[in-house]
Coordinates of C-alpha atoms in Angstrom, one line a residue:
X30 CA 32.3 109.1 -31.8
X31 CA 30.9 108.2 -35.7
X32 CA 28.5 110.5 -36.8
X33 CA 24.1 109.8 -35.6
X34 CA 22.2 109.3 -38.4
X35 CA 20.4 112.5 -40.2
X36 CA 17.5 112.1 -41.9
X37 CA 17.0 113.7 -45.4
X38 CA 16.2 117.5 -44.8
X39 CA 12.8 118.3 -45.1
X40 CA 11.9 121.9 -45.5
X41 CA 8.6 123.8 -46.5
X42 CA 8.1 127.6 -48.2
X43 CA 7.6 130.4 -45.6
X44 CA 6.1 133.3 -46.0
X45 CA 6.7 137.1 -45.6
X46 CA 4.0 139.5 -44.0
X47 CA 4.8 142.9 -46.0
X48 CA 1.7 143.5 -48.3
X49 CA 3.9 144.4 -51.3
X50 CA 5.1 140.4 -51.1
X51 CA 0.9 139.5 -51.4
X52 CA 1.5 137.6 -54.9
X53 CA 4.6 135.6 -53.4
X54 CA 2.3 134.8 -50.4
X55 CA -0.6 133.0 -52.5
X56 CA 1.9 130.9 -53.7
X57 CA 3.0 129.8 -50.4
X58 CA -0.7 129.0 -49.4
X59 CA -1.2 127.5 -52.6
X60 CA 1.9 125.0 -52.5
X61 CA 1.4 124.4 -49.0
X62 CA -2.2 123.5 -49.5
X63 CA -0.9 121.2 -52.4
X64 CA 1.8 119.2 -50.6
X65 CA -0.7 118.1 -47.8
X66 CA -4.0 117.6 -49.3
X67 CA -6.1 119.6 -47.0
X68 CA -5.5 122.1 -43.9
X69 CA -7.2 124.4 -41.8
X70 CA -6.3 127.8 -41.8
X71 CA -4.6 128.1 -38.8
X72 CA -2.7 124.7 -40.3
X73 CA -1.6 127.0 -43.1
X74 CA -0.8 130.0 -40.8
X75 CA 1.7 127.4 -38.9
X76 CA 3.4 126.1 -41.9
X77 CA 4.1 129.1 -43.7
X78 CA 5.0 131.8 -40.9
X79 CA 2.2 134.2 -41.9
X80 CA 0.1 135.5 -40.0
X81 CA -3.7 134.6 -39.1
X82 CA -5.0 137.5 -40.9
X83 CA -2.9 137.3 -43.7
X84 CA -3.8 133.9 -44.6
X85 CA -7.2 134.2 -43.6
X86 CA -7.3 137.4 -46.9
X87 CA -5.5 135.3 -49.2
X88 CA -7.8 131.8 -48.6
X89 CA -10.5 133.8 -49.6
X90 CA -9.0 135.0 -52.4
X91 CA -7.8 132.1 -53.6
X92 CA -11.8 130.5 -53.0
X93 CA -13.2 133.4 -54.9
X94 CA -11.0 132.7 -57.8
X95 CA -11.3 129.1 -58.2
X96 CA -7.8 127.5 -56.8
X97 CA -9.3 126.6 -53.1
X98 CA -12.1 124.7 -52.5
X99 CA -13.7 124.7 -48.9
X100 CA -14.5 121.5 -47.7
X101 CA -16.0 121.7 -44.6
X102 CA -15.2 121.3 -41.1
X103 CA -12.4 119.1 -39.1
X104 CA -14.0 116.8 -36.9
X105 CA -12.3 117.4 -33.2
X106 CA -12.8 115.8 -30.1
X107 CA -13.2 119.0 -28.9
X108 CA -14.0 123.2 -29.5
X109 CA -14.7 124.7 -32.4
X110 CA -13.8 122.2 -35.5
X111 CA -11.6 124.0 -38.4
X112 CA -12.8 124.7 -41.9
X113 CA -10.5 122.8 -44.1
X114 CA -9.0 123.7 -47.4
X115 CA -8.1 122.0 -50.5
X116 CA -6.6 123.0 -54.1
X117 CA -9.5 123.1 -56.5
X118 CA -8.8 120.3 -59.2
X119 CA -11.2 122.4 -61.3
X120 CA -9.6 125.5 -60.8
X121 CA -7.6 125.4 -64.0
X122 CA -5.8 123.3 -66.5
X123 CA -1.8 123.3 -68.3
X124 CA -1.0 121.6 -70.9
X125 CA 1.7 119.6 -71.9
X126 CA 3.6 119.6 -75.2
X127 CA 6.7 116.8 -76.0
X128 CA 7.8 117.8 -79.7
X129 CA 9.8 115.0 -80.9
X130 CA 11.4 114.3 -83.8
X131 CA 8.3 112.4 -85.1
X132 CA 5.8 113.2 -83.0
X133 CA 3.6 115.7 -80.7
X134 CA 2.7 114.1 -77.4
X135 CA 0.4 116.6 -75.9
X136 CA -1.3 116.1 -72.3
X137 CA -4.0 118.2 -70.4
X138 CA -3.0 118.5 -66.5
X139 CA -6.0 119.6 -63.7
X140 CA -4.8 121.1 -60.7
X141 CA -4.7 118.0 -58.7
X142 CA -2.0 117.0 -61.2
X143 CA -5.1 114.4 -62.7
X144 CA -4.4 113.9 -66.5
X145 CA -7.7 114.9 -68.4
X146 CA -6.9 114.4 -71.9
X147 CA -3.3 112.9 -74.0
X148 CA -3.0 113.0 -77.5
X149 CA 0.1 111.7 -79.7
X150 CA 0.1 112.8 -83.0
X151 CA 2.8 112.5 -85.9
X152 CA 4.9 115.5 -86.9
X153 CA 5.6 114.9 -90.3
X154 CA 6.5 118.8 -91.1
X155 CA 9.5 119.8 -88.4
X156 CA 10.2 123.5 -89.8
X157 CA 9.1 126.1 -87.3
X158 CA 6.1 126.8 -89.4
X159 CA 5.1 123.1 -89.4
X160 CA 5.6 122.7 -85.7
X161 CA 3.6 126.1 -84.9
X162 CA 0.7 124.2 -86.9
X163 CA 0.7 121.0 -85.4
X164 CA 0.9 121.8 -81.8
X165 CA -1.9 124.7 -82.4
X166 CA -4.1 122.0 -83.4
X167 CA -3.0 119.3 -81.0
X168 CA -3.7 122.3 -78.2
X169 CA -7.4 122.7 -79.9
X170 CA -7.9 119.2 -79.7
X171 CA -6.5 117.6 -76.8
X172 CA -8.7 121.1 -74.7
X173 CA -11.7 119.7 -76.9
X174 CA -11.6 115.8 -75.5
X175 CA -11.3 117.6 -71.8
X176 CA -14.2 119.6 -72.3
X177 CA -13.1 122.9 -73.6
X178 CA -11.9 124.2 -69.8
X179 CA -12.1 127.7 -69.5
X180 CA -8.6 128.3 -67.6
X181 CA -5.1 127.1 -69.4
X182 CA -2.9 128.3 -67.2
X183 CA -0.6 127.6 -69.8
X184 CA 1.7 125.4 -71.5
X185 CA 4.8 123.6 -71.1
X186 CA 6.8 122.4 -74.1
X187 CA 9.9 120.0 -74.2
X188 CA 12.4 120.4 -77.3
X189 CA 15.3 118.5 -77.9
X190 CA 18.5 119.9 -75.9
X191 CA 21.0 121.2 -75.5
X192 CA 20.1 124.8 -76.6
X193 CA 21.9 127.5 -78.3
X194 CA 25.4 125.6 -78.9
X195 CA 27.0 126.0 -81.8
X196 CA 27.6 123.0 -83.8
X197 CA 26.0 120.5 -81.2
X198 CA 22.8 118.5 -81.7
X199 CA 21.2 116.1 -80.0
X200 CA 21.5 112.3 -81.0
X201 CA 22.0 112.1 -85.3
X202 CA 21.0 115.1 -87.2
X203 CA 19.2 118.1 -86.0
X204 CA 15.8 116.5 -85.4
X205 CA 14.1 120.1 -85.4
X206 CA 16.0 122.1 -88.1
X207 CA 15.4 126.1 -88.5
X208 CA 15.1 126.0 -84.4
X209 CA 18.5 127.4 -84.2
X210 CA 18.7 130.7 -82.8
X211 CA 14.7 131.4 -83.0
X212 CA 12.6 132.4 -80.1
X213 CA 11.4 129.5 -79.1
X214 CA 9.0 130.0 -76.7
X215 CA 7.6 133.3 -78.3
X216 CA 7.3 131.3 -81.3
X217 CA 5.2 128.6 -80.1
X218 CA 3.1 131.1 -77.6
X219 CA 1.8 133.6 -80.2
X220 CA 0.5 129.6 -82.2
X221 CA -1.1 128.6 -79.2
X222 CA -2.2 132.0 -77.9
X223 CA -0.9 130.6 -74.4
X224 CA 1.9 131.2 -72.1
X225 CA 4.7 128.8 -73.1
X226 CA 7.4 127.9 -70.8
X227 CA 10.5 125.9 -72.5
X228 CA 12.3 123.3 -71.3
X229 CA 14.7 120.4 -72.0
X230 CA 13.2 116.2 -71.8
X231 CA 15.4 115.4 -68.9
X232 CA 14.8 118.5 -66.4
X233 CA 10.8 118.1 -67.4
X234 CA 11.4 114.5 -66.9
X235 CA 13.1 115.5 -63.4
X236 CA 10.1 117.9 -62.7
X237 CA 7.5 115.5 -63.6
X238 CA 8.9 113.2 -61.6
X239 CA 9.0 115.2 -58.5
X240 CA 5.3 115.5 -58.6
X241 CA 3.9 112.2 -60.0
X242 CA 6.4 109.7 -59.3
X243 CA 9.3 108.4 -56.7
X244 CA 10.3 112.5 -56.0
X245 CA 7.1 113.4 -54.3
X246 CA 8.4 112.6 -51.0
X247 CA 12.2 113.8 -52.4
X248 CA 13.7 117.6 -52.2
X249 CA 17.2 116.4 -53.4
X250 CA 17.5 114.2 -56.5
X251 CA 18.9 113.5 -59.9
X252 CA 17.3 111.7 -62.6
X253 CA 19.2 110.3 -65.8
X254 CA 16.4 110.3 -68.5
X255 CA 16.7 108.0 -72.0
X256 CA 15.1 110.3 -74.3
X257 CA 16.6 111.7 -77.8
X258 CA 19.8 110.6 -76.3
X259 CA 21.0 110.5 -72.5
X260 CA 20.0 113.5 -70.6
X261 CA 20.1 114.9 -66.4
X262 CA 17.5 116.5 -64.5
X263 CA 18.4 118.0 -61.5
X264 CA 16.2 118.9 -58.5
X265 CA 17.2 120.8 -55.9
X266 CA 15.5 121.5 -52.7
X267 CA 12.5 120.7 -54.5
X268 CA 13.5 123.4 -57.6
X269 CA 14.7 121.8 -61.3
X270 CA 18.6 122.9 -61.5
X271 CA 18.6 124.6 -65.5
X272 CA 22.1 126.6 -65.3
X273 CA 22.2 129.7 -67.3
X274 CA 21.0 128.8 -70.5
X275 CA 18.9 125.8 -69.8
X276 CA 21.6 123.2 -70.3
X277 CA 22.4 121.8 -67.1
X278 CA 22.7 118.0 -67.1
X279 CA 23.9 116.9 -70.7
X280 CA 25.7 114.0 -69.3
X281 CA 25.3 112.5 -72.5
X282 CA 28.4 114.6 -73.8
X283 CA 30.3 113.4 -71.4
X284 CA 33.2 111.5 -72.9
X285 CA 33.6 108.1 -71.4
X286 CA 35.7 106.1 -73.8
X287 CA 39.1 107.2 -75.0
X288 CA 38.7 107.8 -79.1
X289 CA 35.5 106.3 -78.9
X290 CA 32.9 106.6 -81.5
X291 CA 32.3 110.0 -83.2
X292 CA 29.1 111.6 -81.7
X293 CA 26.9 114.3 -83.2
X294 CA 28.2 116.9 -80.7
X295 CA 31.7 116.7 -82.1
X296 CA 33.2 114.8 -80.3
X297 CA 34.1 111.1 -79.7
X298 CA 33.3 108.6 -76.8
X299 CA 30.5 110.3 -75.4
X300 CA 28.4 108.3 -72.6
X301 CA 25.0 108.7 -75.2
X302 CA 26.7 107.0 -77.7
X303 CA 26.7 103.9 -75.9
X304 CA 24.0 104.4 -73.0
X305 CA 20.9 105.7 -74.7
X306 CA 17.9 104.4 -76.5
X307 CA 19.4 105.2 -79.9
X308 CA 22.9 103.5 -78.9
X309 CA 20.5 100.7 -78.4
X310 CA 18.8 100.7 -81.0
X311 CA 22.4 101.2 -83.0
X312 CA 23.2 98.2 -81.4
X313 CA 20.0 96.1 -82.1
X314 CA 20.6 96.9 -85.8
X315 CA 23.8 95.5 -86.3
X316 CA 22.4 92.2 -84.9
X317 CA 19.7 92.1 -87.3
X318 CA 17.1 93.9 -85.7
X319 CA 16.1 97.0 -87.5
X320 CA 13.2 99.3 -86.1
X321 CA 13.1 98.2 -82.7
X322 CA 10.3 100.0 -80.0
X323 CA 9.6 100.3 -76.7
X324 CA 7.9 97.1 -76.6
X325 CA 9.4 95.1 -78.9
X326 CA 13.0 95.8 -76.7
X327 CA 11.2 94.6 -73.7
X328 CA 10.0 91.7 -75.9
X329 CA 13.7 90.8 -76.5
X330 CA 14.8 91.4 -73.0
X331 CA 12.1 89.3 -71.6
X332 CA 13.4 86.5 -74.3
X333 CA 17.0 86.9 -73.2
X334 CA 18.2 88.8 -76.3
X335 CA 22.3 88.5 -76.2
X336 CA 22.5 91.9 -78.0
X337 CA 20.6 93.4 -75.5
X338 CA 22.2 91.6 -72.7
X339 CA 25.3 92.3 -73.8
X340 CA 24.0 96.3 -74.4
X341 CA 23.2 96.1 -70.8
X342 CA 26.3 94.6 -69.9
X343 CA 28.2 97.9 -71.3
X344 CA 26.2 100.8 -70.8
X345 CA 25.7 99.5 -67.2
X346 CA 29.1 99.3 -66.7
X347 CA 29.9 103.4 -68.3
X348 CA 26.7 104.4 -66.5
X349 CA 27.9 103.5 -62.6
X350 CA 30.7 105.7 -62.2
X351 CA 28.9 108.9 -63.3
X352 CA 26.2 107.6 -60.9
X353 CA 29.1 108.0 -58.5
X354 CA 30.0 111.1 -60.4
X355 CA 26.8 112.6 -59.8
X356 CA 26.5 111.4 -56.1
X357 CA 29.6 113.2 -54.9
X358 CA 28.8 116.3 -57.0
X359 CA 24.8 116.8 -56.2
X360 CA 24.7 114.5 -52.8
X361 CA 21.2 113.5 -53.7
X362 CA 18.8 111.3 -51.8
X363 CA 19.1 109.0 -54.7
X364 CA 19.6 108.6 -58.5
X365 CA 16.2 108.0 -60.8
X366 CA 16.7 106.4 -64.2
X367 CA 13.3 106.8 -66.2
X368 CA 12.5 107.9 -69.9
X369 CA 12.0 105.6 -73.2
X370 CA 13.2 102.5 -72.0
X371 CA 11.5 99.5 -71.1
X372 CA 11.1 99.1 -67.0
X373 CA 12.3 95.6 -67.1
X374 CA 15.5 96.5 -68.7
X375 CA 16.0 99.9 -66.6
X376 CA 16.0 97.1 -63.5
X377 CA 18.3 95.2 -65.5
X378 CA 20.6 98.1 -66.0
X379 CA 20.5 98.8 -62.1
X380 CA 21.5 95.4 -61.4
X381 CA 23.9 95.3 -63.5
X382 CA 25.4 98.5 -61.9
X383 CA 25.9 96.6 -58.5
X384 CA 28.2 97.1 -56.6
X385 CA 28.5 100.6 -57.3
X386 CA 31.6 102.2 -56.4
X387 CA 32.0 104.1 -53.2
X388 CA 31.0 107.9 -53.1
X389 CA 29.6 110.4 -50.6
X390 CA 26.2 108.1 -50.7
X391 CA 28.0 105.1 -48.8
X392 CA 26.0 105.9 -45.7
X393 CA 25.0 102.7 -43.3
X394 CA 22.0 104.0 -42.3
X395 CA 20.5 105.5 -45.4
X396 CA 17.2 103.5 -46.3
X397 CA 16.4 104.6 -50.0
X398 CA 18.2 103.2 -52.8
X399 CA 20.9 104.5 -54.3
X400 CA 19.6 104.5 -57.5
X401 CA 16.2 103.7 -58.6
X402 CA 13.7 103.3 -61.1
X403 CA 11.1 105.9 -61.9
X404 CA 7.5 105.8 -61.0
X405 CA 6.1 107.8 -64.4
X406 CA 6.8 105.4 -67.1
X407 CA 7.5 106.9 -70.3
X408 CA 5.2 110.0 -70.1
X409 CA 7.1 111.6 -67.6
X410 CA 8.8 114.2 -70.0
X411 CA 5.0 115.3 -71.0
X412 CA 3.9 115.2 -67.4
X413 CA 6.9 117.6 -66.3
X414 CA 6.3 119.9 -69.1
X415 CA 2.6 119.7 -68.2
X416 CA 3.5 120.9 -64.6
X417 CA 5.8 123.7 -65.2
X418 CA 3.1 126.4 -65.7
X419 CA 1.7 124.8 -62.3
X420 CA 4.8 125.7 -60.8
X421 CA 5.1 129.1 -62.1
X422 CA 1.6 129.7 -60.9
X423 CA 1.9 127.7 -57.8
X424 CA 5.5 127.0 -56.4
X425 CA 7.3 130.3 -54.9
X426 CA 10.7 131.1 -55.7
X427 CA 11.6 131.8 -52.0
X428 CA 13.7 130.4 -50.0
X429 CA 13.1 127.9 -47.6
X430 CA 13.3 127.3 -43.6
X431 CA 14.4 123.4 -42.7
X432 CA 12.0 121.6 -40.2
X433 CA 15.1 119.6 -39.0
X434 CA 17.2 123.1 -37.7
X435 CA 20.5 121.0 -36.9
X436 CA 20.5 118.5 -39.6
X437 CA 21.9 120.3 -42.0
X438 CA 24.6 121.1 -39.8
X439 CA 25.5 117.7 -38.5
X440 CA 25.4 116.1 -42.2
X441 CA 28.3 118.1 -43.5
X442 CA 31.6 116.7 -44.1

């Protein structure tokens, strides 16, 4: 007999009762309030396996201290109609730093995961002093257009991976020299006077993602992101994947061509030397076409370019079997490509991935996509890092219970 369908597992935090676990606990409520817009308390107590009183403690808490907002009463057909919760878009703000090798793209986030304020600024001095200066006063101003909010919760910042390898940059020359080896995120926290949290373009991408675009509705998926050069974000079970040192997901260094061309890593034929914004750009320049954006690439594609179609053509045809590569490794509910390039050309490059090759994803009944385009555009790398301190304050590290008890189960194999 083949195998029923099984839906993609859906799963939501639980809580424990023990008072010594209180501070995980207001992250459960918190989250669970999140995902679902509003909810009574006994809603809450439901969802999270805690019990009336203990939820009933920490939603006044969290009221007193700004992150709930009480909204008034369910209407019922019947009894006593519940007082309903919400998170409190007011209840605080993080901020959201992409340092590029040109640029600081800065972002302020509310609660409700509205953007307040965005700033991009050049970054003409990339030494850590220079950087310490220009995101200090990108922080100052980006707070001032929002209003000068009382509560950062803090700030994420995205740096150019991978970290802490010896002799391997990202795309070119270091674009952030005298970064080797420093302290990072103490660095940057003592200039903004704010907790920092580090990460990597693609697993903010991934993260941003995941709570802005196509992944709100996701817990398993991976996201190929064209930033500096061609990067992974991971998310499982709704948690970005990092590995041990933050440098989980450089696909880009993946070799993909025998003796191909020499990348910046130290080796040859790696998949970012052929599939990423700068391999495009490479590519654009030899046809003429020197200093090519964002929108003047979509301006080509939209004109039928034959460098770019023929770029599509290529990288297309590298980037499909580490789609499959990734399927059977991660089994995801699908594969997001997002980051500097144009949409129109991202759909191109999908297309032109068709048909992919077979993999663990080959399911007849499975109704998303096997690889789509994001729904964030080319902020999402600020919107992730933006979100990070939201999921330190908000998301608990915990492990989860599955709402669909056999699927798990049935789905192996």
């Amino acid at each position: 007999m083949p195998n029923r369908p099984v839906p993609p597992s859906r799963s939501v935090a639980v809580g424990t009762n023990p008072e010594r676990t209180r501070s995980h606990n207001r992250r459960v409520v918190l989250e669970t309030v999140r995902q679902h817009g509003q909810l009574g308390r006994s809603d809450i107590a439901v969802l999270t396996k805690l019990t009336a009183q203990a939820v009933s403690n920490i939603v006044a808490e969290l009221v007193e201290e700004g992150f709930l907002t009480e909204l008034g009463r369910r209407r019922t057909a019947r009894g006593q109609p519940p007082v309903e919760f919400a998170v409190n878009p007011e209840g605080g703000m993080t901020a959201g730093m992409e340092i590029a090798a040109d640029h600081v793209t800065t972002v302020l986030v509310d609660l409700a995961g509205r953007i307040r304020a965005q700033r991009i600024a050049p970054l003409a001095d990339t030494t850590v002093a220079g950087v310490q200066k220009t995101a200090a006063a990108e922080l100052v101003a980006v707070r001032r257009e929002a209003g000068l909010p009382e509560r950062l919760l803090g700030c994420g910042v995205v740096m150019p991976g991978p970290f802490e390898i010896e002799g391997m940059n990202s795309v070119g020359t270091s674009p952030l020299p005298g970064w080797a080896g420093q302290d990072a995120a103490q660095l940057l926290q003592d200039a903004l006077n704010t907790p920092v949290v580090i990460e990597n373009d693609a697993n903010a991408a991934a993260v941003g993602e995941h709570l802005h675009g196509l992944g709100r509705n996701l817990r398993h998926f991976c996201q190929i992101y064209f930033g500096a050069g061609l990067g992974l974000g991971v998310i499982v079970a709704g948690q970005p994947y990092r590995g041990a040192f933050g440098n989980a997901g450089e696909i880009g260094h993946i070799p993909v061509v025998l003796d191909g061309r020499a990348c910046a890593c130290g080796g040859h034929g790696c998949l970012e030397r052929y599939a990423s914004f700068h391999a495009l750009a490479e590519t654009l320049r030899e046809a003429g076409l020197v200093g090519a954006g964002p929108e003047e690439v979509a301006r080509l594609h939209a004109q039928g370019h034959p460098a770019l179609a023929g770029w599509i053509a290529e990288a297309a045809g590298l980037l499909a079997p580490v789609v499959t590569m990734l399927e059977n490794l991660f089994d995801p509910e699908t594969v997001i490509l997002g980051g500097e390039m144009p949409d129109t050309v991202i759909d191109a490059l999908i297309a032109a991935m068709a048909p992919l090759p077979i993999s663990v994803a080959n399911r007849p009944w499975r109704t998303i996509p096997r690889v789509q385009r994001g729904g964030t555009g080319r902020l999402t790398a600020a919107l992730g890092a933006a979100a990070l301190p939201l999921l330190d304050t908000m998301t608990p590290k915990l492990d989860r219970v599955s709402l669909i008890p056999d699927a798990s189960a049935s789905a192996s194999g």
